Coordinates of C-alpha atoms and ligand atoms in Angstrom, one line a residue:
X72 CA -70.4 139.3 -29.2
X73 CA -73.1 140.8 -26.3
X74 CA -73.0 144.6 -26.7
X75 CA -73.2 146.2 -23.1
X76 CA -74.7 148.9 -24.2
X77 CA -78.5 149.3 -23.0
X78 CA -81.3 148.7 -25.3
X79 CA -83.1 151.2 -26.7
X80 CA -84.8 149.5 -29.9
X81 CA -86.8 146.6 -30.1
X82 CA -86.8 145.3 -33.6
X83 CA -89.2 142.5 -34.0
X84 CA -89.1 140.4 -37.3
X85 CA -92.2 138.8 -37.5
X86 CA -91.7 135.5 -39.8
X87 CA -89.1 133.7 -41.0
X88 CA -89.2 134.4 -44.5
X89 CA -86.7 134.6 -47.1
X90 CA -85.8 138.3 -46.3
X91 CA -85.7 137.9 -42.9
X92 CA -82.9 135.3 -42.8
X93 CA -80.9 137.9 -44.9
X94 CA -81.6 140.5 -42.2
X95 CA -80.6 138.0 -39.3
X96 CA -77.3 137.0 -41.4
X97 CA -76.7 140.6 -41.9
X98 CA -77.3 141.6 -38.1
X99 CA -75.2 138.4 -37.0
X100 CA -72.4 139.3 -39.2
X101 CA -72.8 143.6 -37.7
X102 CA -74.1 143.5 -34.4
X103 CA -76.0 147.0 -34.2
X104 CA -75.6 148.2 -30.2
X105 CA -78.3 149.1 -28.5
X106 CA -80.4 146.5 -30.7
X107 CA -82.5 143.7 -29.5
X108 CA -83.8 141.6 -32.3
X109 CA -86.3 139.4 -31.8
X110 CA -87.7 136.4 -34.5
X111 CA -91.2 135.0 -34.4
X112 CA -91.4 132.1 -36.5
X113 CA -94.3 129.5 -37.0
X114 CA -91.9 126.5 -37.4
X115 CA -88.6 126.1 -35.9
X116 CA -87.4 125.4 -39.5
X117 CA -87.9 127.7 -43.1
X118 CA -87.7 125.9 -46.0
X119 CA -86.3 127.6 -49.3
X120 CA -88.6 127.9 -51.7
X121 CA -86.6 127.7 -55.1
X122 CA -85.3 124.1 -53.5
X123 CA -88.6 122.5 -53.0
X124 CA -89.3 121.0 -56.4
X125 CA -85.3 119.6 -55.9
X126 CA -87.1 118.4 -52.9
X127 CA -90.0 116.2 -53.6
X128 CA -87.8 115.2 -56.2
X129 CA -85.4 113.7 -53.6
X130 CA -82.6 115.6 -54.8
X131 CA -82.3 117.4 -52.0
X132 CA -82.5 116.0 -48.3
X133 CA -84.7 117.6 -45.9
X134 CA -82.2 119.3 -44.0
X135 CA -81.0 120.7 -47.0
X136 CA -83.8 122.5 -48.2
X137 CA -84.4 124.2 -44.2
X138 CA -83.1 126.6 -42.2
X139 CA -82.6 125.8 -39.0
X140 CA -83.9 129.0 -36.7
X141 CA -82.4 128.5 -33.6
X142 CA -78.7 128.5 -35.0
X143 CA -79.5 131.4 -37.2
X144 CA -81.0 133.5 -33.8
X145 CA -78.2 132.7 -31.8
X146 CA -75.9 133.8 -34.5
X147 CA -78.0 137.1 -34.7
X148 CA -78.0 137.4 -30.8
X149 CA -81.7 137.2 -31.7
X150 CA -84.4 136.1 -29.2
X151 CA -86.9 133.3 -30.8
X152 CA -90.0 133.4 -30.3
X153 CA -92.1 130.2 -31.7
X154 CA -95.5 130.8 -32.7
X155 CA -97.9 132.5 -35.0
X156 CA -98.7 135.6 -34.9
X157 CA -102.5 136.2 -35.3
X158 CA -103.0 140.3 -35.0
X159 CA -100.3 142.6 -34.7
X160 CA -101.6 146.3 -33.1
X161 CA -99.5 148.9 -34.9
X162 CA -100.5 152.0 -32.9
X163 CA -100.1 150.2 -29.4
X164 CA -96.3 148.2 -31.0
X165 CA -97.5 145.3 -29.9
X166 CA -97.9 141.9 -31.7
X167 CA -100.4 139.1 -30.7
X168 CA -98.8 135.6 -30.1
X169 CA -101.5 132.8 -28.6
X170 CA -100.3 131.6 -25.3
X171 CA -97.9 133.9 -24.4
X172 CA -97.9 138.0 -23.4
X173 CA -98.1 140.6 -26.7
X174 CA -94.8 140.8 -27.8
X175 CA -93.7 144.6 -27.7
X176 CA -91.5 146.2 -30.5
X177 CA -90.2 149.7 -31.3
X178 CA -89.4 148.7 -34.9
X179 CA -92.0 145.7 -36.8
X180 CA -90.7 144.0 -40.0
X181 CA -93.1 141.5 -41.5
X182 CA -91.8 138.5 -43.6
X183 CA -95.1 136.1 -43.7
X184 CA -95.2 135.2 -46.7
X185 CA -98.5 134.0 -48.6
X186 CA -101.2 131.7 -48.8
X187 CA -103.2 131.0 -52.8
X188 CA -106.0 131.9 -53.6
X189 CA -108.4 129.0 -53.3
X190 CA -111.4 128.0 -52.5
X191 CA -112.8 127.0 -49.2
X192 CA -112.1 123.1 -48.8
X193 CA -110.6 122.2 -51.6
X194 CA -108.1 120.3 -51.5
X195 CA -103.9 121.4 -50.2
X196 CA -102.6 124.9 -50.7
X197 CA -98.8 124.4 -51.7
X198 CA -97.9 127.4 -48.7
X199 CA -97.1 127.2 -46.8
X200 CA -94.5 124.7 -48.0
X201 CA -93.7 123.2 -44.4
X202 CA -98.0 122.2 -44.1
X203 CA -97.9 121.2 -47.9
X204 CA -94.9 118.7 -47.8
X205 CA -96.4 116.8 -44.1
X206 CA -99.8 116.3 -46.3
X207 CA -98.1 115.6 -49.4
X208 CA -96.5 112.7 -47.5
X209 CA -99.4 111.5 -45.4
X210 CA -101.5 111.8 -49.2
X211 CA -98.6 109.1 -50.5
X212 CA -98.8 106.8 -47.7
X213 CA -102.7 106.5 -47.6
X214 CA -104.1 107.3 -51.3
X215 CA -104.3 103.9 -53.6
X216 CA -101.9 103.4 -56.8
X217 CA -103.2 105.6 -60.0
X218 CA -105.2 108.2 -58.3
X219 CA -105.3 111.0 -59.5
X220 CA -103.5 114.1 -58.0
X221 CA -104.9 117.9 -59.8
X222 CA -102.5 120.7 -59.7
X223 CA -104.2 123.5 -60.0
X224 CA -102.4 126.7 -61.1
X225 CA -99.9 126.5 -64.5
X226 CA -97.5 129.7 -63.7
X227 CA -93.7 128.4 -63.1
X228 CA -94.3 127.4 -59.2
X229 CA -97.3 125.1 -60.6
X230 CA -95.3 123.7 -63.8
X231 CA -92.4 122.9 -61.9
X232 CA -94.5 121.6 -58.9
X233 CA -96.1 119.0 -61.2
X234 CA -93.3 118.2 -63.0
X235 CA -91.2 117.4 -59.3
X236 CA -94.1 115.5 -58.8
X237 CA -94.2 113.2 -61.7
X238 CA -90.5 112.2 -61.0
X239 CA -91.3 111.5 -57.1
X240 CA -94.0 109.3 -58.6
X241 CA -92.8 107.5 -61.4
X242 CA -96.1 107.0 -62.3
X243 CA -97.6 105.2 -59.3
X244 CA -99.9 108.0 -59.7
X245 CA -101.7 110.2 -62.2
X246 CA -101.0 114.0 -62.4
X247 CA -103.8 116.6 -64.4
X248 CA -102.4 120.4 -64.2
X249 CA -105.2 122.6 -64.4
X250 CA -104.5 126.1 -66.4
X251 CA -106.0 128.9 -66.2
X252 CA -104.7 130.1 -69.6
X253 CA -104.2 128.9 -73.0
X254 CA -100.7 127.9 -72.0
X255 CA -98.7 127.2 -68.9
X256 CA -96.6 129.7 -67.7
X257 CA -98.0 132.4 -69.9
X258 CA -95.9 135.3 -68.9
X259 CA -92.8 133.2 -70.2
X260 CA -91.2 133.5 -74.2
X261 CA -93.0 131.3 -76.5
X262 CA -90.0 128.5 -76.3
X263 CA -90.5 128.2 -72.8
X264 CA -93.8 127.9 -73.1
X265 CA -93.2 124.9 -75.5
X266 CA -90.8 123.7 -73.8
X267 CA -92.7 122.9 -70.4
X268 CA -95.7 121.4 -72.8
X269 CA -93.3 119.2 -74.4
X270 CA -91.9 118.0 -70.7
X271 CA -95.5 118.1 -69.7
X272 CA -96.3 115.3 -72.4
X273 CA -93.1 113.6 -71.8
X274 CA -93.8 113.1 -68.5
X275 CA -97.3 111.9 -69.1
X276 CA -98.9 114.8 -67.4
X277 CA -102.8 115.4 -68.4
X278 CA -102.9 119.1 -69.3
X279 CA -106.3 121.1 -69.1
X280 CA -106.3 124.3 -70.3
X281 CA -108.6 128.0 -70.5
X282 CA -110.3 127.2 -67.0
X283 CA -110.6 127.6 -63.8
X284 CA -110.9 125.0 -60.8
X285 CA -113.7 126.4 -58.4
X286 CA -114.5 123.9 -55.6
X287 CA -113.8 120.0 -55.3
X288 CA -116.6 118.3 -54.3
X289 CA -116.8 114.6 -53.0
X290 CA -113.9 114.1 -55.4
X291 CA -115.0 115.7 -58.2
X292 CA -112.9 118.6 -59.8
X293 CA -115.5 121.3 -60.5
X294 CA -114.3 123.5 -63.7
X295 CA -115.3 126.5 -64.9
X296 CA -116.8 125.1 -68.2
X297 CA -119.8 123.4 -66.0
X298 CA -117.2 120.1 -66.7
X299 CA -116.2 118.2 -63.7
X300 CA -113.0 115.5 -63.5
X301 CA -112.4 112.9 -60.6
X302 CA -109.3 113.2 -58.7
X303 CA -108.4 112.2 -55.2
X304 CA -107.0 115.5 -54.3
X305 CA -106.0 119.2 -55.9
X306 CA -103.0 121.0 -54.5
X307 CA -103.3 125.0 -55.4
X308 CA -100.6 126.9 -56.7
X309 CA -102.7 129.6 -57.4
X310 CA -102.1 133.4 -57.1
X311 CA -100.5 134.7 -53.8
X312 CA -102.8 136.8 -51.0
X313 CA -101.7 137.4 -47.3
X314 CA -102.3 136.6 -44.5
X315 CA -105.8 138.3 -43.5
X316 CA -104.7 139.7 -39.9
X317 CA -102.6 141.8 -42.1
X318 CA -105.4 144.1 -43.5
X319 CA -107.2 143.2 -39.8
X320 CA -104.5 145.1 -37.9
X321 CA -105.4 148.5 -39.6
X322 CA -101.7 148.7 -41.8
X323 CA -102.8 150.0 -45.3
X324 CA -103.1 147.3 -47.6
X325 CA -103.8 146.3 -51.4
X326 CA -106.7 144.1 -52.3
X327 CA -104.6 141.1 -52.0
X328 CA -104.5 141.8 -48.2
X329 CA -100.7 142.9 -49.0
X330 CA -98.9 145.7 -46.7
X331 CA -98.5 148.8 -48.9
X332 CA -94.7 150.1 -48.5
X333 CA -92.7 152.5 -50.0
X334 CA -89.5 152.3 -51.5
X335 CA -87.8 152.0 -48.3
X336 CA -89.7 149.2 -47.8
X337 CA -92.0 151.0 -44.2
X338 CA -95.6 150.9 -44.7
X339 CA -97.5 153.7 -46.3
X340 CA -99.6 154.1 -43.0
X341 CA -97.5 153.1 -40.1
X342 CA -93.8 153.8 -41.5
X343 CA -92.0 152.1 -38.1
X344 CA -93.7 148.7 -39.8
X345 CA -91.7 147.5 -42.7
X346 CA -92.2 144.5 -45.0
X347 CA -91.2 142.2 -47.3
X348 CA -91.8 139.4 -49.9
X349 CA -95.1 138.2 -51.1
X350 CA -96.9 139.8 -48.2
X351 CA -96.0 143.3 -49.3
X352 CA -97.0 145.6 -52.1
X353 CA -94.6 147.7 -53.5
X354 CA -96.9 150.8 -54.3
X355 CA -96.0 152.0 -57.8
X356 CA -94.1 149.1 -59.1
X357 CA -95.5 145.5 -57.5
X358 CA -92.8 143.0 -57.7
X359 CA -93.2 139.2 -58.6
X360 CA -94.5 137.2 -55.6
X361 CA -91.4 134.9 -55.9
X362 CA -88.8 134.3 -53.9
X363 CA -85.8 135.8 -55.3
X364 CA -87.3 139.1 -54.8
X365 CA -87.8 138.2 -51.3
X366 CA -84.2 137.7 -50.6
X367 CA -83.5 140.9 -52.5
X368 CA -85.3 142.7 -50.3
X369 CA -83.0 141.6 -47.3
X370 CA -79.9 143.6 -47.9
X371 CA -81.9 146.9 -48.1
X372 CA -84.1 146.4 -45.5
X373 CA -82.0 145.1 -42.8
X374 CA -79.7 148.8 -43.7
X375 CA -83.1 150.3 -43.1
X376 CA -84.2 148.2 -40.0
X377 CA -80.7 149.7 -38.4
X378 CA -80.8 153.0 -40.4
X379 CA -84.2 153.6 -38.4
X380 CA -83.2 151.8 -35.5
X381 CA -80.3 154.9 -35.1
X382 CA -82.2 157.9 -36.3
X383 CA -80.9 158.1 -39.6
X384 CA -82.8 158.7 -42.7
X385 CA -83.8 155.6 -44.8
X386 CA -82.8 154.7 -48.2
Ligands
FAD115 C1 -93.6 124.8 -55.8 C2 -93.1 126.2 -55.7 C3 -91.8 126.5 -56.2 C4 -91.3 127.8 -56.1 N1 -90.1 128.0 -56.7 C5 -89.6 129.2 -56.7 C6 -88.4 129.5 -57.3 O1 -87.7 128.6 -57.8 N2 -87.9 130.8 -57.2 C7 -88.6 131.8 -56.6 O2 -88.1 132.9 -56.6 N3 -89.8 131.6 -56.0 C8 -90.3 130.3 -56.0 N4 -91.5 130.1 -55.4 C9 -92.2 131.2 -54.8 C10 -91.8 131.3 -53.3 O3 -92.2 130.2 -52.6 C11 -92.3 132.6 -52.6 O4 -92.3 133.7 -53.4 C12 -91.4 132.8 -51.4 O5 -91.5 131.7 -50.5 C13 -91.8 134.1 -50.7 O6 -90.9 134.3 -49.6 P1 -91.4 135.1 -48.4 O7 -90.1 135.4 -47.6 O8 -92.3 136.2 -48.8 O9 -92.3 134.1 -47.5 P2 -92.2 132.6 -47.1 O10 -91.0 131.9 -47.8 O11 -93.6 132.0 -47.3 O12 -91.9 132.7 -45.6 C14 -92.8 133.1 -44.6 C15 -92.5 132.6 -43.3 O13 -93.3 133.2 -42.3 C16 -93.9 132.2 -41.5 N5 -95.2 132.7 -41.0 C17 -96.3 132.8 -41.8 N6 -97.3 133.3 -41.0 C18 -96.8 133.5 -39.8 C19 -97.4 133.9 -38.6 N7 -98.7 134.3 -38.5 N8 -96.6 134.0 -37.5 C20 -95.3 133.6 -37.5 N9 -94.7 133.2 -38.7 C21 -95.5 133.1 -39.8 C22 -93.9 131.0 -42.3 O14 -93.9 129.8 -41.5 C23 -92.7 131.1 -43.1 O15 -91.6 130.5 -42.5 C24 -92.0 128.8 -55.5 C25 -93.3 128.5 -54.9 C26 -93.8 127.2 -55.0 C27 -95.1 127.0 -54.4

């Protein structure tokens, strides 16, 4: 229901990522009076990350795999706002949208996820998923049978990402995964670790381990070793970074261009800018860049979105 109260915060959640939806469901399901909330998202739907290899593998259906924004706005009594962002000025509260006026805020939250780290022209960065999955399908439609597809990148989102892969293609095409380290998914327990080599192998899935990929030339696969292998295209799931315009605005940020935030999730350097998920640095104790911790962070930072939003002290 409309409150009639005036308003007197502007909360501005810029990105649709997995916290962000909590923080709209949360909102929708407590209105806070005196609140506007307004969304900036880059696509009018967000997928879910954890169902995208369920995706590809055609288990899922497209539409269940998204979120649907404008539903989950209106819900919120949240304003929409579709665009990208590309500066945000934290001293002036004002956020930089091409094409249309800044968009003012009292209170910023920042859920933009992250892009891997990659080299310049190399092939497909797997985020953001929505640009991944239209290539991935233009890729299909125009590459010939038994190219060769790299994945480059063996933690769990790479492993599982070729494996999906594999099943979509039945073997119409080849898949290489490219690790870094001795093993895939190193930080998992040893059984795991044999466990995705022996569905690696059953799946006929060239594995090339203890190197790096470092540019892809004319469809050549350069490797750290000096070797080289032919593919027709790498898709990175390589380490998470953010964003740049992030560390461009002036927010304190780690090396990784990530926001620095505290435990109540507010920036170290501009506390009435929160954020969340792989495009913010817990400073002490970093959390995984995955998505469960992403939707973790929802709960406690919508409490703290309205918390500040009312003058009370953050938890
Ligand atoms: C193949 C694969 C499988 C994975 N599986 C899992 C899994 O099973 N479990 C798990 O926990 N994690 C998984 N992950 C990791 C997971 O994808 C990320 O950790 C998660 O998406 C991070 O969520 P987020 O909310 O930080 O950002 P995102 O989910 O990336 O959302 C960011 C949103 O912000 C929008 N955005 C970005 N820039 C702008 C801008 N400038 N202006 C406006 N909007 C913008 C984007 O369009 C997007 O909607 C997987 C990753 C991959 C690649």
């Amino acid at each position: 229901m409309q409150s009639s109260r005036p308003i007197e915060t502007d909360i501005v959640l810029l990105g649709a990522g997995h916290a962000h939806v909590e923080v709209l469901r949360r909102f929708a399901m407590q209105p806070e009076p005196g609140v506007r909330l307004t969304l900036i998202g880059r696509e009018p739907e967000t997928p879910y990350s954890g169902m995208l290899p369920g995706l590809i593998r055609a288990e899922y259906t497209h539409e269940q795999a998204h979120i649907d924004l404008a539903p989950l706005a209106t819900m919120a009594n949240a304003r929409l706002i579709l665009g990208e962002a590309t500066a945000i000025h934290p001293n002036l509260r004002t956020i930089t949208v091409p094409g249309r006026p800044d968009v003012p805020f009292d209170l910023l939250s920042i859920d933009v996820g992250g892009v891997p780290v990659m080299p310049q022209d190399a092939g497909v960065p797997v985020k953001p998923i929505g640009r991944f999955l239209d290539r991935l399908y233009r890729l299909e439609a125009t590459l010939p049978p038994d190219s060769r597809f790299a994945v480059v990148g063996a933690g769990p989102a790479g492993a599982e990402l070729v494996l999906a892969l594999a099943a979509r293609f039945g073997g119409y095409f080849r898949l290489v995964l490219i690790s870094a380290t001795a093993d895939p998914i190193p930080a998992a327990p040893a059984a795991a670790r044999r466990a995705v080599r022996q569905a690696l192998t059953d799946a006929g899935i060239e594995l090339i381990c203890g190197v790096t990929a470092t540019a892809l030339n004319d469809g050549e696969l350069v490797l750290s070793d000096g070797s080289s292998i032919a593919v027709a295209t790498a898709l990175w799931t390589t380490g998470v970074e953010a964003p740049p315009f992030l560390a461009a605005s002036g927010l304190d940020c780690d090396p990784a261009g990530c926001v620095r935030i505290s435990p109540t999730l507010n920036s170290i350097s501009h506390p009435h800018v929160f954020a969340a998920g792989d495009c913010a640095a817990l400073e002490g104790n970093p959390r995984p860049k995955a998505g469960v911790w992403a939707v973790r962070a929802g709960a406690p930072l919508a409490e703290n979105l309205r918390r500040a939003a009312t003058g009370q002290r953050l938890t």
